[in-house]
Amino acid sequence: MKLPWNDPCSNKFATTIGLITSNGRYGNDIMACEWTHHISYDPGLIAISLGPTKATVKNIKISKEFGVNLCALDQSVIASVAGGYSGINYNKIEALKELGFEFYQAKKIKSLMLDRASLNVECKLIREIKFGDHIMFIGEVVYAVQNPEKKSLIYHDRKYWSLQSLVKPSQQERERIRKIVEKHRR
Ligand SMILES: Cc1cc2nc3c(=O)[nH]c(=O)nc-3n(C[C@H](O)[C@H](O)[C@H](O)COP(=O)(O)O)c2cc1C
């Protein structure tokens, strides 16, 4: 069966937003990608799933590399611009610069990276796999830096959110849970 965009079931997922930077056929570009996932520690691998018509896809197919900039809480405007316009018709990087956001040259790849993101990761493409109606690009991490002052913005139910940690159960309650689980050890 299908699980389409904007279906109430699809909207139950909560993700961070990868702002994917690339440099290729369409020059420097940035797109919003909720399907951005850390999938291996050693080596560090990141998977991004992109619709085949995106300018970013054409860029990555040529350059074989991409930047992952995790959107910070105060950068929702970037997610909306990067996710609402295509690099085929718009120079989003210049528009975002005019809106006051800054970019810097990546260290190990040719893309620009977003300043003041919660995480900046430079990736070299190692695999490209078509899954259903999207293409998954898997990148090996060649450089990563995080910003300790920034929290990642969350995307859920087509809205932007901030994370709030839950209060842990009391020590007594955790002890009760531990005893019950221990009773069921195989
Ligand atoms: C919050 C948000 C999340 C998005 N996530 C994805 C995604 O995971 N995969 C995808 O292909 N498009 C996603 N999009 C849509 C693309 O960002 C959009 O089509 C963009 O215009 C593509 O830019 P490009 O053509 O310059 O590459 C998302 C859009 C928004 C607003």
XYZ file of N, CA, C and O and ligand atoms in Angstrom:
775
model
N 0.833 -1.206 0.000
C 0.000 0.000 0.000
C 0.864 1.252 0.000
O 2.070 1.179 0.230
N 0.249 2.380 -0.217
C 0.993 3.643 -0.221
C 0.983 4.266 1.178
O 0.053 4.028 1.952
N 1.976 5.061 1.444
C 1.997 5.863 2.675
C 2.407 7.268 2.235
O 3.562 7.663 2.349
N 1.446 8.023 1.697
C 1.800 9.258 0.986
C 2.202 10.414 1.889
O 1.968 10.395 3.102
N 2.779 11.423 1.256
C 3.124 12.689 1.908
C 1.858 13.273 2.507
O 0.790 13.211 1.902
N 1.948 13.769 3.715
C 0.837 14.443 4.399
C -0.269 13.502 4.864
O -1.315 13.945 5.324
N -0.076 12.193 4.719
C -1.026 11.237 5.289
C -0.917 11.339 6.820
O 0.189 11.519 7.338
N -2.026 11.228 7.573
C -1.935 11.313 9.039
C -0.930 10.315 9.623
O -0.299 10.599 10.638
N -0.763 9.142 8.969
C 0.232 8.172 9.459
C 1.646 8.703 9.238
O 2.507 8.593 10.116
N 1.911 9.271 8.065
C 3.247 9.827 7.778
C 3.571 10.948 8.760
O 4.727 11.127 9.154
N 2.551 11.690 9.155
C 2.783 12.860 10.011
C 3.110 12.517 11.460
O 3.397 13.402 12.262
N 3.036 11.224 11.820
C 3.344 10.822 13.197
C 4.843 10.763 13.486
O 5.262 10.753 14.632
N 5.661 10.694 12.420
C 7.108 10.627 12.652
C 7.621 11.978 13.132
O 7.055 13.019 12.797
N 8.682 11.951 13.923
C 9.360 13.190 14.339
C 10.820 13.058 13.917
O 11.456 12.031 14.188
N 11.337 14.068 13.259
C 12.717 14.002 12.748
C 13.431 15.325 12.993
O 12.794 16.332 13.307
N 14.744 15.297 12.818
C 15.467 16.567 12.686
C 15.365 16.956 11.208
O 14.850 16.198 10.386
N 15.841 18.132 10.865
C 15.845 18.528 9.443
C 17.284 18.709 8.993
O 18.006 19.575 9.505
N 17.692 17.862 8.031
C 19.004 18.036 7.417
C 18.882 19.100 6.343
O 17.994 19.027 5.493
N 19.731 20.109 6.421
C 19.794 21.101 5.340
C 20.971 20.645 4.478
O 22.131 20.738 4.899
N 20.619 20.060 3.332
C 21.629 19.391 2.500
C 22.231 20.406 1.529
O 21.514 20.978 0.700
N 23.527 20.614 1.652
C 24.200 21.532 0.732
C 24.954 20.718 -0.313
O 25.487 19.635 -0.017
N 24.965 21.243 -1.530
C 25.620 20.529 -2.640
C 26.110 21.563 -3.635
O 25.668 22.725 -3.627
N 27.020 21.102 -4.490
C 27.562 22.003 -5.516
C 27.795 21.172 -6.772
O 28.609 20.252 -6.759
N 27.035 21.463 -7.817
C 27.160 20.660 -9.044
C 26.528 21.405 -10.205
O 26.722 22.606 -10.362
N 25.717 20.661 -10.937
C 25.104 21.234 -12.146
C 24.365 22.558 -11.864
O 24.369 23.469 -12.679
N 23.718 22.657 -10.706
C 22.961 23.869 -10.359
C 23.746 24.813 -9.463
O 23.156 25.675 -8.817
N 25.040 24.669 -9.418
C 25.859 25.529 -8.558
C 25.607 25.202 -7.107
O 25.139 24.102 -6.772
N 25.903 26.130 -6.221
C 25.677 25.881 -4.798
C 24.190 25.873 -4.505
O 23.467 26.775 -4.913
N 23.735 24.837 -3.775
C 22.304 24.710 -3.473
C 22.137 24.209 -2.043
O 23.091 23.689 -1.431
N 20.917 24.377 -1.527
C 20.565 23.873 -0.185
C 19.132 23.381 -0.233
O 18.284 24.039 -0.836
N 18.866 22.198 0.299
C 17.479 21.712 0.372
C 17.194 21.163 1.768
O 18.106 20.766 2.489
N 15.914 21.173 2.151
C 15.511 20.615 3.451
C 15.240 19.131 3.274
O 14.578 18.723 2.313
N 15.735 18.307 4.200
C 15.550 16.852 4.099
C 15.261 16.265 5.481
O 16.163 16.087 6.300
N 13.974 15.964 5.708
C 13.619 15.343 6.998
C 14.149 13.914 7.074
O 14.385 13.390 8.151
N 14.325 13.270 5.906
C 14.834 11.898 5.883
C 16.354 11.907 5.840
O 16.971 11.499 4.845
N 16.931 12.364 6.913
C 18.389 12.422 7.088
C 18.709 11.571 8.310
O 18.196 11.860 9.400
N 19.490 10.514 8.132
C 19.709 9.585 9.249
C 21.163 9.171 9.403
O 21.837 8.873 8.416
N 21.598 9.122 10.644
C 22.905 8.591 11.002
C 22.750 7.069 11.026
O 21.988 6.553 11.842
N 23.464 6.342 10.157
C 23.198 4.893 10.055
C 24.386 4.016 10.422
O 24.258 2.795 10.443
N 25.563 4.596 10.695
C 26.716 3.766 11.132
C 27.690 4.658 11.902
O 27.877 5.828 11.559
N 28.309 4.044 12.963
C 29.312 4.771 13.759
C 30.709 4.639 13.150
O 31.494 5.572 13.167
N 31.038 3.402 12.685
C 32.411 3.134 12.245
C 32.414 2.305 10.972
O 32.222 1.099 11.041
N 32.528 2.937 9.812
C 32.754 4.367 9.637
C 31.448 5.138 9.851
O 30.368 4.566 9.749
N 31.562 6.424 10.109
C 30.379 7.281 10.236
C 29.694 7.384 8.879
O 30.329 7.770 7.896
N 28.425 6.968 8.843
C 27.677 7.040 7.582
C 26.369 7.776 7.805
O 25.724 7.602 8.847
N 25.978 8.587 6.830
C 24.699 9.298 6.891
C 23.927 9.019 5.603
O 24.492 9.063 4.505
N 22.627 8.686 5.778
C 21.769 8.412 4.617
C 20.771 9.549 4.451
O 20.199 10.025 5.436
N 20.578 9.979 3.218
C 19.549 10.992 2.931
C 18.680 10.444 1.795
O 19.198 9.867 0.840
N 17.352 10.594 1.928
C 16.442 10.089 0.894
C 15.824 11.254 0.149
O 15.124 12.080 0.753
N 16.079 11.297 -1.147
C 15.669 12.461 -1.938
C 14.768 12.067 -3.106
O 15.013 11.039 -3.765
N 13.761 12.888 -3.370
C 12.939 12.711 -4.567
C 13.818 12.924 -5.796
O 14.695 13.795 -5.794
N 13.614 12.115 -6.858
C 14.548 12.122 -7.998
C 14.599 13.434 -8.787
O 15.567 13.661 -9.512
N 13.588 14.288 -8.649
C 13.566 15.505 -9.481
C 14.303 16.685 -8.836
O 14.394 17.757 -9.439
N 14.810 16.513 -7.618
C 15.429 17.646 -6.904
C 16.739 18.076 -7.563
O 17.515 17.231 -8.033
N 17.010 19.367 -7.530
C 18.289 19.889 -8.031
C 19.440 19.244 -7.258
O 20.502 18.944 -7.820
N 19.217 19.004 -5.974
C 20.249 18.413 -5.116
C 20.681 17.039 -5.649
O 21.858 16.689 -5.593
N 19.720 16.276 -6.172
C 20.036 14.948 -6.729
C 20.997 15.102 -7.900
O 22.026 14.407 -7.979
N 20.683 16.032 -8.792
C 21.558 16.244 -9.967
C 22.940 16.698 -9.496
O 23.963 16.251 -10.022
N 22.969 17.580 -8.512
C 24.260 18.060 -7.995
C 25.098 16.911 -7.416
O 26.281 16.786 -7.719
N 24.446 16.069 -6.571
C 25.205 14.998 -5.893
C 25.679 13.946 -6.904
O 26.778 13.409 -6.787
N 24.852 13.672 -7.918
C 25.251 12.666 -8.923
C 26.535 13.097 -9.634
O 27.343 12.266 -10.020
N 26.717 14.402 -9.796
C 27.927 14.906 -10.463
C 29.098 15.017 -9.486
O 30.201 14.559 -9.755
N 28.835 15.618 -8.313
C 29.955 15.940 -7.402
C 30.369 14.771 -6.520
O 31.473 14.743 -5.981
N 29.433 13.796 -6.287
C 29.681 12.635 -5.413
C 29.998 13.052 -3.970
O 30.768 12.387 -3.272
N 29.405 14.148 -3.547
C 29.599 14.584 -2.151
C 28.454 15.519 -1.758
O 27.765 16.061 -2.624
N 28.246 15.673 -0.456
C 27.198 16.592 0.025
C 27.460 16.979 1.470
O 28.167 16.281 2.200
N 26.876 18.113 1.868
C 26.986 18.584 3.247
C 25.665 18.353 3.973
O 24.591 18.493 3.384
N 25.740 17.969 5.240
C 24.543 17.821 6.077
C 24.673 18.844 7.195
O 25.618 18.794 7.994
N 23.740 19.781 7.225
C 23.749 20.840 8.241
C 22.447 20.689 9.015
O 21.363 20.916 8.457
N 22.520 20.256 10.270
C 21.261 20.066 10.998
C 20.716 21.422 11.428
O 21.407 22.227 12.070
N 19.470 21.645 11.050
C 18.800 22.933 11.285
C 18.689 23.198 12.797
O 18.221 22.337 13.550
N 19.107 24.372 13.219
C 19.001 24.753 14.637
C 17.639 25.388 14.896
O 16.916 25.775 13.960
N 17.296 25.496 16.187
C 15.978 26.012 16.572
C 15.657 27.369 15.962
O 14.511 27.639 15.618
N 16.686 28.223 15.827
C 16.431 29.585 15.313
C 16.643 29.674 13.793
O 16.830 30.757 13.261
N 16.587 28.512 13.111
C 16.823 28.530 11.655
C 15.635 27.977 10.857
O 15.802 27.511 9.732
N 14.417 28.043 11.436
C 13.265 27.462 10.725
C 13.016 28.161 9.382
O 12.525 27.540 8.437
N 13.381 29.446 9.288
C 13.203 30.173 8.013
C 14.022 29.492 6.916
O 13.580 29.375 5.764
N 15.211 29.016 7.300
C 16.066 28.352 6.302
C 15.393 27.075 5.818
O 15.380 26.771 4.625
N 14.817 26.306 6.769
C 14.131 25.061 6.381
C 12.994 25.376 5.409
O 12.795 24.674 4.409
N 12.249 26.442 5.685
C 11.113 26.783 4.823
C 11.571 27.222 3.434
O 10.976 26.827 2.429
N 12.644 28.015 3.369
C 13.140 28.475 2.053
C 13.791 27.303 1.305
O 13.490 27.040 0.136
N 14.659 26.554 2.017
C 15.372 25.439 1.378
C 14.402 24.339 0.944
O 14.656 23.622 -0.028
N 13.273 24.206 1.675
C 12.307 23.163 1.360
C 11.156 23.628 0.486
O 10.377 22.812 -0.014
N 11.043 24.933 0.284
C 9.899 25.474 -0.458
C 10.211 25.912 -1.875
O 9.298 26.236 -2.650
N 11.484 25.977 -2.216
C 11.885 26.429 -3.567
C 12.947 25.476 -4.086
O 13.721 24.919 -3.311
N 13.000 25.327 -5.413
C 14.017 24.447 -5.992
C 15.191 25.246 -6.550
O 15.001 26.313 -7.158
N 16.367 24.661 -6.397
C 17.575 25.253 -6.962
C 17.556 25.274 -8.487
O 18.389 25.922 -9.113
N 16.594 24.572 -9.086
C 16.470 24.621 -10.557
C 16.070 26.040 -10.977
O 16.547 26.563 -11.977
N 15.216 26.662 -10.144
C 14.694 27.986 -10.509
C 15.163 29.127 -9.609
O 14.928 30.293 -9.936
N 15.734 28.803 -8.477
C 16.094 29.860 -7.508
C 17.501 29.660 -6.981
O 17.911 28.526 -6.734
N 18.192 30.779 -6.758
C 19.468 30.720 -6.050
C 19.155 30.942 -4.567
O 19.132 32.067 -4.061
N 18.877 29.823 -3.872
C 18.430 29.907 -2.471
C 19.549 30.385 -1.561
O 19.294 31.019 -0.543
N 20.790 30.042 -1.927
C 21.924 30.453 -1.091
C 21.995 31.988 -1.047
O 22.097 32.586 0.040
N 21.883 32.627 -2.235
C 21.954 34.098 -2.266
C 20.751 34.709 -1.545
O 20.879 35.712 -0.850
N 19.570 34.100 -1.720
C 18.367 34.606 -1.035
C 18.561 34.523 0.482
O 18.247 35.475 1.218
N 19.113 33.407 0.952
C 19.308 33.234 2.405
C 20.372 34.186 2.932
O 20.251 34.709 4.048
N 21.400 34.435 2.110
C 22.421 35.411 2.534
C 21.772 36.778 2.703
O 22.036 37.491 3.668
N 20.894 37.133 1.745
C 20.216 38.440 1.844
C 19.297 38.493 3.069
O 19.068 39.549 3.642
N 18.814 37.315 3.487
C 17.975 37.263 4.696
C 18.821 37.282 5.975
O 18.287 37.230 7.077
N 20.143 37.300 5.825
C 21.014 37.456 6.999
C 21.729 36.187 7.441
O 22.439 36.205 8.450
N 21.540 35.077 6.737
C 22.208 33.829 7.126
C 23.565 33.739 6.434
O 23.757 34.286 5.349
N 24.487 33.033 7.091
C 25.852 32.980 6.557
C 26.281 31.550 6.244
O 25.837 30.600 6.892
N 27.158 31.441 5.268
C 27.698 30.148 4.836
C 29.220 30.236 4.830
O 29.781 31.318 4.732
N 29.872 29.085 4.918
C 31.328 29.056 4.799
C 31.728 27.880 3.906
O 30.943 26.943 3.703
N 32.920 27.947 3.371
C 33.400 26.884 2.485
C 33.746 25.633 3.299
O 34.459 25.736 4.295
N 33.202 24.488 2.887
C 33.519 23.220 3.575
C 35.013 22.955 3.506
O 35.702 23.448 2.618
N 35.495 22.154 4.476
C 36.941 21.873 4.524
C 37.352 20.764 3.563
O 38.381 20.837 2.917
N 36.517 19.687 3.463
C 36.939 18.500 2.697
C 36.118 18.259 1.425
O 36.387 17.322 0.697
N 35.048 19.069 1.229
C 34.239 18.909 0.009
C 34.034 20.295 -0.610
O 34.392 21.308 -0.001
N 33.420 20.333 -1.803
C 33.335 21.619 -2.506
C 32.070 22.431 -2.175
O 31.913 23.543 -2.640
N 31.175 21.860 -1.371
C 29.926 22.579 -1.043
C 30.165 23.695 -0.038
O 31.194 23.708 0.646
N 29.155 24.555 0.075
C 29.133 25.514 1.186
C 28.517 24.813 2.387
O 27.757 23.860 2.231
N 28.807 25.300 3.584
C 28.186 24.768 4.799
C 27.479 25.923 5.495
O 27.877 27.091 5.372
N 26.406 25.585 6.237
C 25.602 26.612 6.908
C 26.210 26.970 8.255
O 26.427 26.087 9.098
N 26.450 28.252 8.443
C 26.967 28.743 9.712
C 25.891 28.623 10.809
O 24.712 28.764 10.528
N 26.312 28.339 12.046
C 25.432 28.336 13.212
C 24.345 27.241 13.163
O 23.297 27.371 13.807
N 24.586 26.172 12.379
C 23.701 25.000 12.420
C 24.031 24.233 13.701
O 25.055 24.491 14.343
N 23.189 23.252 14.095
C 23.532 22.518 15.321
C 24.637 21.499 15.037
O 25.411 21.152 15.920
N 24.707 21.031 13.789
C 25.748 20.071 13.393
C 26.091 20.298 11.924
O 25.185 20.527 11.112
N 27.372 20.261 11.607
C 27.824 20.341 10.206
C 28.641 19.089 9.902
O 29.634 18.832 10.583
N 28.225 18.345 8.880
C 28.939 17.129 8.508
C 29.217 17.145 7.007
O 28.301 17.386 6.208
N 30.467 16.881 6.653
C 30.839 16.813 5.240
C 30.907 15.342 4.848
O 31.529 14.538 5.553
N 30.246 14.984 3.747
C 30.140 13.577 3.345
C 30.608 13.353 1.917
O 30.331 14.157 1.029
N 31.269 12.208 1.721
C 31.635 11.733 0.377
C 30.681 10.594 0.043
O 30.530 9.645 0.852
N 30.071 10.645 -1.123
C 29.084 9.641 -1.525
C 29.741 8.263 -1.683
O 30.755 8.129 -2.365
N 29.146 7.236 -1.016
C 29.675 5.877 -1.226
C 28.660 4.960 -1.902
O 29.030 3.982 -2.529
N 27.364 5.236 -1.745
C 26.347 4.393 -2.392
C 25.140 5.234 -2.750
O 24.821 6.210 -2.071
N 24.456 4.794 -3.791
C 23.201 5.429 -4.211
C 22.233 4.297 -4.484
O 22.534 3.411 -5.277
N 21.106 4.248 -3.756
C 20.176 3.120 -3.893
C 18.764 3.671 -4.087
O 18.318 4.532 -3.308
N 18.067 3.174 -5.078
C 16.682 3.617 -5.291
C 15.771 2.765 -4.412
O 15.787 1.535 -4.506
N 15.034 3.421 -3.528
C 14.038 2.726 -2.704
C 12.690 3.356 -3.011
O 12.488 4.545 -2.699
N 11.768 2.603 -3.625
C 10.452 3.167 -3.939
C 10.588 4.415 -4.789
O 11.303 4.423 -5.793
N 9.925 5.502 -4.354
C 9.941 6.723 -5.178
C 11.048 7.700 -4.762
O 11.053 8.855 -5.204
N 11.969 7.278 -3.886
C 13.083 8.140 -3.492
C 14.424 7.451 -3.773
O 14.474 6.237 -3.950
N 15.472 8.241 -3.813
C 16.828 7.694 -3.968
C 17.554 7.952 -2.653
O 17.573 9.098 -2.172
N 18.116 6.874 -2.087
C 18.893 7.070 -0.860
C 20.365 7.239 -1.227
O 20.952 6.380 -1.894
N 20.932 8.363 -0.806
C 22.365 8.590 -0.988
C 23.027 8.338 0.353
O 22.626 8.920 1.369
N 24.037 7.470 0.367
C 24.746 7.203 1.615
C 26.113 7.844 1.524
O 26.868 7.618 0.565
N 26.402 8.697 2.500
C 27.664 9.424 2.498
C 28.536 9.009 3.664
O 28.039 8.793 4.778
N 29.842 8.879 3.400
C 30.784 8.617 4.493
C 31.239 9.966 5.040
O 31.606 10.883 4.293
N 31.209 10.086 6.360
C 31.574 11.332 7.013
C 33.085 11.560 6.892
O 33.876 10.703 7.285
N 33.480 12.727 6.345
C 34.913 13.029 6.245
C 35.289 14.204 7.167
O 36.470 14.437 7.417
N 34.289 14.915 7.663
C 34.560 15.983 8.629
C 33.247 16.298 9.360
O 32.194 16.367 8.726
N 33.304 16.449 10.676
C 32.082 16.745 11.436
C 32.412 17.697 12.578
O 33.431 17.538 13.250
N 31.547 18.684 12.774
C 31.704 19.593 13.909
C 30.305 19.972 14.411
O 29.396 20.196 13.616
N 30.139 19.961 15.734
C 28.823 20.324 16.279
C 28.939 21.622 17.065
O 30.021 21.990 17.521
N 27.813 22.311 17.197
C 27.784 23.582 17.919
C 27.107 23.359 19.279
O 25.893 23.136 19.331
N 27.884 23.383 20.378
C 27.300 23.059 21.688
C 26.233 24.069 22.137
O 25.419 23.750 23.000
N 26.211 25.238 21.515
C 25.216 26.250 21.926
C 23.900 26.115 21.182
O 22.950 26.856 21.455
N 23.840 25.201 20.230
C 22.634 25.097 19.397
C 21.920 23.774 19.605
O 22.556 22.720 19.680
N 20.597 23.827 19.669
C 19.781 22.607 19.743
C 19.155 22.379 18.362
O 18.846 23.340 17.645
N 18.952 21.104 18.017
C 18.353 20.790 16.714
C 16.856 21.055 16.733
O 16.168 20.716 17.706
N 16.380 21.614 15.648
C 14.938 21.830 15.470
C 14.293 20.484 15.111
O 14.908 19.648 14.452
N 13.065 20.271 15.554
C 12.344 19.026 15.288
C 11.191 19.288 14.320
O 10.517 20.324 14.409
N 10.976 18.332 13.414
C 9.884 18.437 12.441
C 8.890 17.312 12.717
O 9.260 16.130 12.764
N 7.635 17.672 12.933
C 6.600 16.674 13.252
C 5.244 17.267 12.891
O 4.985 18.450 13.171
N 4.395 16.442 12.270
C 3.046 16.877 11.929
C 3.064 18.159 11.077
O 2.227 19.042 11.246
N 4.102 18.250 10.217
C 4.294 19.383 9.297
C 4.500 20.715 10.016
O 4.252 21.785 9.462
N 4.935 20.625 11.289
C 5.242 21.853 12.034
C 6.632 21.732 12.645
O 7.164 20.636 12.785
N 7.188 22.871 13.036
C 8.497 22.901 13.681
C 8.309 22.906 15.204
O 7.426 23.589 15.720
N 9.170 22.160 15.901
C 9.067 22.007 17.353
C 10.446 22.121 17.996
O 11.459 21.920 17.331
N 10.437 22.347 19.312
C 11.686 22.204 20.055
C 11.524 21.020 21.002
O 10.404 20.697 21.418
N 12.634 20.392 21.350
C 12.584 19.221 22.224
C 12.477 19.641 23.686
O 13.047 20.645 24.088
N 11.770 18.843 24.445
C 11.674 19.066 25.888
C 11.903 17.709 26.537
O 11.214 16.748 26.188
N 12.869 17.617 27.451
C 13.119 16.286 28.010
C 12.085 15.961 29.080
O 11.590 16.857 29.772
N 11.742 14.684 29.198
C 10.739 14.254 30.173
C 11.392 13.983 31.520
O 12.568 13.614 31.584
N 10.626 14.161 32.572
C 11.138 13.850 33.907
C 11.247 12.330 34.026
O 10.335 11.603 33.630
N 12.401 11.867 34.528
C 12.613 10.413 34.688
C 11.710 9.872 35.790
O 11.417 10.597 36.743
N 11.297 8.586 35.728
C 10.567 8.004 36.857
C 11.444 8.053 38.117
O 12.674 8.078 38.012
N 10.823 8.061 39.281
C 11.578 8.134 40.538
C 12.484 6.901 40.673
O 12.258 5.875 40.011
N 13.465 6.989 41.581
C 14.373 5.871 41.838
C 13.577 4.630 42.241
O 13.839 3.519 41.773
N 12.539 4.862 43.078
C 11.695 3.765 43.565
C 10.954 3.090 42.395
O 10.919 1.860 42.291
N 10.418 3.911 41.505
C 9.684 3.391 40.353
C 10.630 2.638 39.410
O 10.300 1.564 38.884
N 11.841 3.176 39.219
C 12.813 2.509 38.342
C 13.224 1.151 38.922
O 13.412 0.181 38.203
N 13.312 1.101 40.253
C 13.659 -0.156 40.929
C 12.547 -1.192 40.732
O 12.794 -2.368 40.453
N 11.294 -0.714 40.820
C 10.134 -1.611 40.611
C 10.165 -2.157 39.172
O 9.982 -3.356 38.954
N 10.446 -1.284 38.202
C 10.491 -1.695 36.786
C 11.617 -2.722 36.590
O 11.440 -3.758 35.947
N 12.818 -2.409 37.198
C 13.971 -3.294 37.039
C 13.642 -4.709 37.544
O 13.947 -5.703 36.892
N 12.964 -4.762 38.706
C 12.642 -6.077 39.294
C 11.699 -6.860 38.390
O 11.865 -8.066 38.205
N 10.730 -6.171 37.814
C 9.777 -6.853 36.918
C 10.507 -7.378 35.683
O 10.352 -8.532 35.292
N 11.374 -6.540 35.082
C 12.105 -6.970 33.868
C 13.015 -8.153 34.208
O 13.070 -9.147 33.471
N 13.692 -8.090 35.369
C 14.602 -9.172 35.772
C 13.867 -10.513 35.902
O 14.416 -11.552 35.591
N 12.589 -10.459 36.334
C 11.786 -11.684 36.465
C 11.631 -12.385 35.119
O 11.364 -13.564 35.032
N 11.790 -11.598 34.026
C 11.538 -12.128 32.677
C 12.824 -12.371 31.893
O 12.799 -12.482 30.680
N 13.948 -12.444 32.615
C 15.230 -12.734 31.950
C 15.169 -14.137 31.325
O 14.668 -15.066 31.946
N 15.660 -14.299 30.095
C 15.651 -15.625 29.439
C 16.787 -16.491 29.937
O 17.859 -15.970 30.203
C 10.618 20.453 6.387
C 10.841 19.855 5.025
C 11.375 18.579 4.909
C 11.608 18.010 3.654
N 12.145 16.757 3.568
C 12.397 16.200 2.349
C 13.004 14.895 2.239
O 13.284 14.220 3.236
N 13.264 14.415 0.995
C 12.955 15.118 -0.143
O 13.206 14.634 -1.266
N 12.365 16.359 -0.060
C 12.104 16.904 1.136
N 11.535 18.157 1.243
C 11.262 18.903 -0.008
C 12.522 19.538 -0.622
O 13.290 20.213 0.352
C 12.089 20.509 -1.742
O 11.483 19.770 -2.788
C 13.202 21.392 -2.263
O 12.609 22.369 -3.089
C 14.247 20.638 -3.083
O 15.251 21.570 -3.414
P 16.236 21.406 -4.657
O 15.383 21.159 -5.909
O 16.963 22.725 -4.710
O 17.138 20.250 -4.381
C 11.276 18.734 2.478
C 10.711 20.014 2.603
C 10.500 20.565 3.850
C 9.899 21.946 3.964
